[in-house]
């Protein structure tokens, strides 16, 4: 359909909709069920059955299944069945992990989906953009991303940035008139607006003519292949896994050839080598990283941080600078009276007594005011006036009661030339005029001032100096005055009325810091993260708030937008790391700040809420958009959205990001050390003259029970106690840094050594159960290891065994399963095990605790700085 050739009425008829009322809710629901949601199909989404099938397509798994088939064919059905069952259980665990991650990401995407204002049945409602259908009547304004393809029906100075779709760099002025040519290029269809483009000015209303894959953007998306979306960490681990696979396969080949030459059955050695390879190659690591990041992102939502791009979770641990907007993020975005001054005395608020001149000041703040007290008691109106009214009412000056006693008769409204307003109120048979405005304008009109005993002579210079001192503290200062008249004059002449005034007092207002912001700033500094304030506000106000929050000390430098404009990039880069406060900054200059910090090697988080903030948010390492006050464009460009617009939430997100990264490290450390221990055990035994210590079924069982629940439970580990007292992680730092590769090597050797010691000792004393003892020691050693690595430095005994309840439960279950394999009669032939005597079990428990003790000693040395000292 050539929608651009039809007028709006014809479009509405074609869509069976109303040009002014849109669709009914029932009609929209029916169309949504018929046509599907307004989303672009993602090639990466998979159905549950495909996820399950993919668990069995790994090359090593296929080799293992083939080996199981061979075992069954040559007369070893028990081995074959056991191997297949364990492979299947592994697949189920992998499927559950992936399915949970997919559901978490789906929930995040749903929360992150943009919303649209729609007129349905003549009523304006807010709906998810995914629920739009053809025929819906949509309203858009500057800052919105167009939610669907629209035929515009009404507009006011409406411009759209269509560069993402047409390549046109300049915003396009839209029009309503139908166009004559049916085959016009997209950029020339001026009465249409397309999904994914950005409204840059004005507002408009339009009928939806296409949704989802039927939109112009959807047609382009259909031509594109899906991207994997792997995180940098995931890619590094995948490369490591590939290199490790080559080494492990070489070791497996050596084990196979060595065992064969020693006379071991070839099939047994083949199964052993393949089982070891499957156990040793961490093919699940990239998936585990994605799962941890996705579930961590889901947890962040509960802390009001919505992660829109998964790699941001990993990047959060590297942030060195947080550049935050002031208003609403560091402050409450609500003006508040910070102090009042009258009769030479400054107080934090109005006193509740009725003494002069405080009573008159309270009257002026409540009555010379256009704000109104709402039903909930809070004032409604201009932010400055609501702050004055709230302060007056808090001191007992009820606006409703005062208006009955002093009803308003007339007013001289505020204008920028006079910089003041006046209201006239009946006071008995006379008239009370109250004046409010800029101190320099009001004081110039005052003939005297009100003191505790009545009117006194006025010292304008002293009062102006007091007002200036308050302004230097970042306060917005207002002056109040009064005048009594015999009656309301016939002509309201400002020049005549606003003269000979009696000065009452001053009020200093400020947008106060959020109560939690100062603690959040302190937490940043402790964590090695430098907080920077960026605001369009006055430099004095910016400095005052920054000092209250601890961002700068007394005398700290404030760089203004005009100062920044005069600096070249090279000059600015020499100063950027010393600047903590920027004032009178426009959104374009945020890009310069980000670029300069990044050029100095810093990792920058940047907040923003406007259309013009989007480039800076996109350029920053972590772009943070405002969820309550921000525009769609800012949210789309950002990596993270603050659902509460609170600076403290960024700090919580950084803490959560560090926790998630630490837990990924712990999982990698645990898995790789366990694999290392298994490799050393199998690899070294032949060179020590020992028989093959473990059967394939043992290796697969250890891989299932130890890498399964206990390993996954590490993802729920609480943050380290001093996680926010250490410097940010260098962005290029390997996940194996800070002693991790050394740990994997020496603990793997220790684990293998203890296992081989168990084998040699039990064979030496003539135990018939030596293989079951080896099997048990290796399994329990890994359980002891996972307990000890719950923290990189803190002792388990100070953490508490039950502080990670899922891990404690997983360890208990794994221990019970291991005991069942040993002592349940019908499992013995399946797993080729034999029940151990009480003495043999005690020996196994004692030897398997060696790894736990060794790692606790390692952590004690690290705490003292003797091992893995941080730079």
mmCIF file with all atom_site columns, N, CA and C in Angstrom, residues 450-487:
data_model
loop_
_atom_site.group_PDB
_atom_site.id
_atom_site.type_symbol
_atom_site.label_atom_id
_atom_site.label_alt_id
_atom_site.label_comp_id
_atom_site.label_asym_id
_atom_site.label_entity_id
_atom_site.label_seq_id
_atom_site.pdbx_PDB_ins_code
_atom_site.Cartn_x
_atom_site.Cartn_y
_atom_site.Cartn_z
_atom_site.occupancy
_atom_site.B_iso_or_equiv
_atom_site.pdbx_formal_charge
_atom_site.auth_seq_id
_atom_site.auth_comp_id
_atom_site.auth_asym_id
_atom_site.auth_atom_id
_atom_site.pdbx_PDB_model_num
ATOM 1   N N  . UNK A 1 450 ? 12.241 45.380 58.938 1.00 0.00 ? 450 UNK A N  1
ATOM 2   C CA . UNK A 1 450 ? 11.494 44.905 60.079 1.00 0.00 ? 450 UNK A CA 1
ATOM 3   C C  . UNK A 1 450 ? 12.441 44.188 61.039 1.00 0.00 ? 450 UNK A C  1
ATOM 4   N N  . UNK A 1 451 ? 12.434 44.605 62.283 1.00 0.00 ? 451 UNK A N  1
ATOM 5   C CA . UNK A 1 451 ? 13.244 43.960 63.302 1.00 0.00 ? 451 UNK A CA 1
ATOM 6   C C  . UNK A 1 451 ? 12.369 43.336 64.363 1.00 0.00 ? 451 UNK A C  1
ATOM 7   N N  . UNK A 1 452 ? 12.982 42.900 65.456 1.00 0.00 ? 452 UNK A N  1
ATOM 8   C CA . UNK A 1 452 ? 12.241 42.232 66.511 1.00 0.00 ? 452 UNK A CA 1
ATOM 9   C C  . UNK A 1 452 ? 11.325 43.192 67.264 1.00 0.00 ? 452 UNK A C  1
ATOM 10  N N  . UNK A 1 453 ? 11.657 44.472 67.247 1.00 0.00 ? 453 UNK A N  1
ATOM 11  C CA . UNK A 1 453 ? 10.861 45.452 67.984 1.00 0.00 ? 453 UNK A CA 1
ATOM 12  C C  . UNK A 1 453 ? 10.031 46.336 67.061 1.00 0.00 ? 453 UNK A C  1
ATOM 13  N N  . UNK A 1 454 ? 10.076 46.079 65.764 1.00 0.00 ? 454 UNK A N  1
ATOM 14  C CA . UNK A 1 454 ? 9.358  46.923 64.819 1.00 0.00 ? 454 UNK A CA 1
ATOM 15  C C  . UNK A 1 454 ? 10.283 47.350 63.699 1.00 0.00 ? 454 UNK A C  1
ATOM 16  N N  . UNK A 1 455 ? 9.931  48.440 63.014 1.00 0.00 ? 455 UNK A N  1
ATOM 17  C CA . UNK A 1 455 ? 10.742 48.904 61.893 1.00 0.00 ? 455 UNK A CA 1
ATOM 18  C C  . UNK A 1 455 ? 11.975 49.633 62.395 1.00 0.00 ? 455 UNK A C  1
ATOM 19  N N  . UNK A 1 456 ? 13.073 49.432 61.664 1.00 0.00 ? 456 UNK A N  1
ATOM 20  C CA . UNK A 1 456 ? 14.345 50.078 61.982 1.00 0.00 ? 456 UNK A CA 1
ATOM 21  C C  . UNK A 1 456 ? 14.953 50.587 60.689 1.00 0.00 ? 456 UNK A C  1
ATOM 22  N N  . UNK A 1 457 ? 16.035 51.312 60.809 1.00 0.00 ? 457 UNK A N  1
ATOM 23  C CA . UNK A 1 457 ? 16.735 51.782 59.616 1.00 0.00 ? 457 UNK A CA 1
ATOM 24  C C  . UNK A 1 457 ? 17.357 50.594 58.879 1.00 0.00 ? 457 UNK A C  1
ATOM 25  N N  . UNK A 1 458 ? 17.490 50.757 57.607 1.00 0.00 ? 458 UNK A N  1
ATOM 26  C CA . UNK A 1 458 ? 17.978 49.647 56.779 1.00 0.00 ? 458 UNK A CA 1
ATOM 27  C C  . UNK A 1 458 ? 19.423 49.883 56.354 1.00 0.00 ? 458 UNK A C  1
ATOM 28  N N  . UNK A 1 459 ? 20.211 48.805 56.378 1.00 0.00 ? 459 UNK A N  1
ATOM 29  C CA . UNK A 1 459 ? 21.588 48.833 55.876 1.00 0.00 ? 459 UNK A CA 1
ATOM 30  C C  . UNK A 1 459 ? 21.622 47.943 54.635 1.00 0.00 ? 459 UNK A C  1
ATOM 31  N N  . UNK A 1 460 ? 21.356 48.583 53.474 1.00 0.00 ? 460 UNK A N  1
ATOM 32  C CA . UNK A 1 460 ? 21.243 47.799 52.242 1.00 0.00 ? 460 UNK A CA 1
ATOM 33  C C  . UNK A 1 460 ? 22.537 47.076 51.913 1.00 0.00 ? 460 UNK A C  1
ATOM 34  N N  . UNK A 1 461 ? 23.663 47.719 52.088 1.00 0.00 ? 461 UNK A N  1
ATOM 35  C CA . UNK A 1 461 ? 24.941 47.099 51.732 1.00 0.00 ? 461 UNK A CA 1
ATOM 36  C C  . UNK A 1 461 ? 25.186 45.833 52.556 1.00 0.00 ? 461 UNK A C  1
ATOM 37  N N  . UNK A 1 462 ? 24.876 45.886 53.850 1.00 0.00 ? 462 UNK A N  1
ATOM 38  C CA . UNK A 1 462 ? 25.074 44.710 54.703 1.00 0.00 ? 462 UNK A CA 1
ATOM 39  C C  . UNK A 1 462 ? 24.138 43.582 54.284 1.00 0.00 ? 462 UNK A C  1
ATOM 40  N N  . UNK A 1 463 ? 22.895 43.934 53.955 1.00 0.00 ? 463 UNK A N  1
ATOM 41  C CA . UNK A 1 463 ? 21.932 42.908 53.540 1.00 0.00 ? 463 UNK A CA 1
ATOM 42  C C  . UNK A 1 463 ? 22.324 42.304 52.192 1.00 0.00 ? 463 UNK A C  1
ATOM 43  N N  . UNK A 1 464 ? 22.797 43.152 51.275 1.00 0.00 ? 464 UNK A N  1
ATOM 44  C CA . UNK A 1 464 ? 23.254 42.627 49.986 1.00 0.00 ? 464 UNK A CA 1
ATOM 45  C C  . UNK A 1 464 ? 24.467 41.731 50.168 1.00 0.00 ? 464 UNK A C  1
ATOM 46  N N  . UNK A 1 465 ? 25.355 42.071 51.095 1.00 0.00 ? 465 UNK A N  1
ATOM 47  C CA . UNK A 1 465 ? 26.519 41.230 51.370 1.00 0.00 ? 465 UNK A CA 1
ATOM 48  C C  . UNK A 1 465 ? 26.083 39.883 51.935 1.00 0.00 ? 465 UNK A C  1
ATOM 49  N N  . UNK A 1 466 ? 25.076 39.910 52.807 1.00 0.00 ? 466 UNK A N  1
ATOM 50  C CA . UNK A 1 466 ? 24.551 38.650 53.345 1.00 0.00 ? 466 UNK A CA 1
ATOM 51  C C  . UNK A 1 466 ? 23.960 37.790 52.233 1.00 0.00 ? 466 UNK A C  1
ATOM 52  N N  . UNK A 1 467 ? 23.190 38.422 51.341 1.00 0.00 ? 467 UNK A N  1
ATOM 53  C CA . UNK A 1 467 ? 22.607 37.680 50.219 1.00 0.00 ? 467 UNK A CA 1
ATOM 54  C C  . UNK A 1 467 ? 23.695 37.095 49.325 1.00 0.00 ? 467 UNK A C  1
ATOM 55  N N  . UNK A 1 468 ? 24.769 37.858 49.124 1.00 0.00 ? 468 UNK A N  1
ATOM 56  C CA . UNK A 1 468 ? 25.867 37.384 48.288 1.00 0.00 ? 468 UNK A CA 1
ATOM 57  C C  . UNK A 1 468 ? 26.567 36.191 48.943 1.00 0.00 ? 468 UNK A C  1
ATOM 58  N N  . UNK A 1 469 ? 26.744 36.238 50.264 1.00 0.00 ? 469 UNK A N  1
ATOM 59  C CA . UNK A 1 469 ? 27.365 35.121 50.973 1.00 0.00 ? 469 UNK A CA 1
ATOM 60  C C  . UNK A 1 469 ? 26.532 33.843 50.818 1.00 0.00 ? 469 UNK A C  1
ATOM 61  N N  . UNK A 1 470 ? 25.226 33.993 50.899 1.00 0.00 ? 470 UNK A N  1
ATOM 62  C CA . UNK A 1 470 ? 24.352 32.825 50.708 1.00 0.00 ? 470 UNK A CA 1
ATOM 63  C C  . UNK A 1 470 ? 24.447 32.305 49.275 1.00 0.00 ? 470 UNK A C  1
ATOM 64  N N  . UNK A 1 471 ? 24.526 33.217 48.318 1.00 0.00 ? 471 UNK A N  1
ATOM 65  C CA . UNK A 1 471 ? 24.622 32.808 46.912 1.00 0.00 ? 471 UNK A CA 1
ATOM 66  C C  . UNK A 1 471 ? 25.930 32.068 46.645 1.00 0.00 ? 471 UNK A C  1
ATOM 67  N N  . UNK A 1 472 ? 27.019 32.525 47.272 1.00 0.00 ? 472 UNK A N  1
ATOM 68  C CA . UNK A 1 472 ? 28.311 31.852 47.109 1.00 0.00 ? 472 UNK A CA 1
ATOM 69  C C  . UNK A 1 472 ? 28.241 30.422 47.617 1.00 0.00 ? 472 UNK A C  1
ATOM 70  N N  . UNK A 1 473 ? 27.373 30.164 48.599 1.00 0.00 ? 473 UNK A N  1
ATOM 71  C CA . UNK A 1 473 ? 27.191 28.814 49.117 1.00 0.00 ? 473 UNK A CA 1
ATOM 72  C C  . UNK A 1 473 ? 26.316 27.950 48.215 1.00 0.00 ? 473 UNK A C  1
ATOM 73  N N  . UNK A 1 474 ? 25.954 28.491 47.047 1.00 0.00 ? 474 UNK A N  1
ATOM 74  C CA . UNK A 1 474 ? 25.171 27.718 46.089 1.00 0.00 ? 474 UNK A CA 1
ATOM 75  C C  . UNK A 1 474 ? 23.684 27.834 46.273 1.00 0.00 ? 474 UNK A C  1
ATOM 76  N N  . UNK A 1 475 ? 23.234 28.780 47.094 1.00 0.00 ? 475 UNK A N  1
ATOM 77  C CA . UNK A 1 475 ? 21.804 28.928 47.353 1.00 0.00 ? 475 UNK A CA 1
ATOM 78  C C  . UNK A 1 475 ? 21.168 29.912 46.377 1.00 0.00 ? 475 UNK A C  1
ATOM 79  N N  . UNK A 1 476 ? 19.929 29.658 46.032 1.00 0.00 ? 476 UNK A N  1
ATOM 80  C CA . UNK A 1 476 ? 19.146 30.646 45.306 1.00 0.00 ? 476 UNK A CA 1
ATOM 81  C C  . UNK A 1 476 ? 18.470 31.523 46.350 1.00 0.00 ? 476 UNK A C  1
ATOM 82  N N  . UNK A 1 477 ? 18.758 32.825 46.329 1.00 0.00 ? 477 UNK A N  1
ATOM 83  C CA . UNK A 1 477 ? 18.328 33.712 47.403 1.00 0.00 ? 477 UNK A CA 1
ATOM 84  C C  . UNK A 1 477 ? 17.163 34.573 46.927 1.00 0.00 ? 477 UNK A C  1
ATOM 85  N N  . UNK A 1 478 ? 16.114 34.634 47.764 1.00 0.00 ? 478 UNK A N  1
ATOM 86  C CA . UNK A 1 478 ? 14.965 35.496 47.516 1.00 0.00 ? 478 UNK A CA 1
ATOM 87  C C  . UNK A 1 478 ? 14.797 36.440 48.693 1.00 0.00 ? 478 UNK A C  1
ATOM 88  N N  . UNK A 1 479 ? 14.381 37.680 48.388 1.00 0.00 ? 479 UNK A N  1
ATOM 89  C CA . UNK A 1 479 ? 14.125 38.684 49.422 1.00 0.00 ? 479 UNK A CA 1
ATOM 90  C C  . UNK A 1 479 ? 12.621 38.906 49.534 1.00 0.00 ? 479 UNK A C  1
ATOM 91  N N  . UNK A 1 480 ? 12.165 39.219 50.758 1.00 0.00 ? 480 UNK A N  1
ATOM 92  C CA . UNK A 1 480 ? 10.745 39.449 51.009 1.00 0.00 ? 480 UNK A CA 1
ATOM 93  C C  . UNK A 1 480 ? 10.578 40.809 51.675 1.00 0.00 ? 480 UNK A C  1
ATOM 94  N N  . UNK A 1 481 ? 9.499  41.490 51.285 1.00 0.00 ? 481 UNK A N  1
ATOM 95  C CA . UNK A 1 481 ? 9.204  42.817 51.841 1.00 0.00 ? 481 UNK A CA 1
ATOM 96  C C  . UNK A 1 481 ? 7.697  42.996 51.933 1.00 0.00 ? 481 UNK A C  1
ATOM 97  N N  . UNK A 1 482 ? 7.265  44.004 52.658 1.00 0.00 ? 482 UNK A N  1
ATOM 98  C CA . UNK A 1 482 ? 5.826  44.269 52.788 1.00 0.00 ? 482 UNK A CA 1
ATOM 99  C C  . UNK A 1 482 ? 5.572  45.775 52.733 1.00 0.00 ? 482 UNK A C  1
ATOM 100 N N  . UNK A 1 483 ? 4.283  46.076 52.561 1.00 0.00 ? 483 UNK A N  1
ATOM 101 C CA . UNK A 1 483 ? 3.839  47.479 52.561 1.00 0.00 ? 483 UNK A CA 1
ATOM 102 C C  . UNK A 1 483 ? 2.356  47.467 52.882 1.00 0.00 ? 483 UNK A C  1
ATOM 103 N N  . UNK A 1 484 ? 1.930  48.364 53.728 1.00 0.00 ? 484 UNK A N  1
ATOM 104 C CA . UNK A 1 484 ? 0.508  48.445 54.072 1.00 0.00 ? 484 UNK A CA 1
ATOM 105 C C  . UNK A 1 484 ? -0.115 49.638 53.353 1.00 0.00 ? 484 UNK A C  1
ATOM 106 N N  . UNK A 1 485 ? -1.282 49.370 52.757 1.00 0.00 ? 485 UNK A N  1
ATOM 107 C CA . UNK A 1 485 ? -2.001 50.378 51.978 1.00 0.00 ? 485 UNK A CA 1
ATOM 108 C C  . UNK A 1 485 ? -3.386 50.565 52.589 1.00 0.00 ? 485 UNK A C  1
ATOM 109 N N  . UNK A 1 486 ? -3.967 51.746 52.442 1.00 0.00 ? 486 UNK A N  1
ATOM 110 C CA . UNK A 1 486 ? -5.320 51.955 52.981 1.00 0.00 ? 486 UNK A CA 1
ATOM 111 C C  . UNK A 1 486 ? -6.389 51.213 52.188 1.00 0.00 ? 486 UNK A C  1
ATOM 112 N N  . UNK A 1 487 ? -6.142 51.027 50.909 1.00 0.00 ? 487 UNK A N  1
ATOM 113 C CA . UNK A 1 487 ? -7.114 50.345 50.047 1.00 0.00 ? 487 UNK A CA 1
ATOM 114 C C  . UNK A 1 487 ? -6.414 49.861 48.787 1.00 0.00 ? 487 UNK A C  1
#
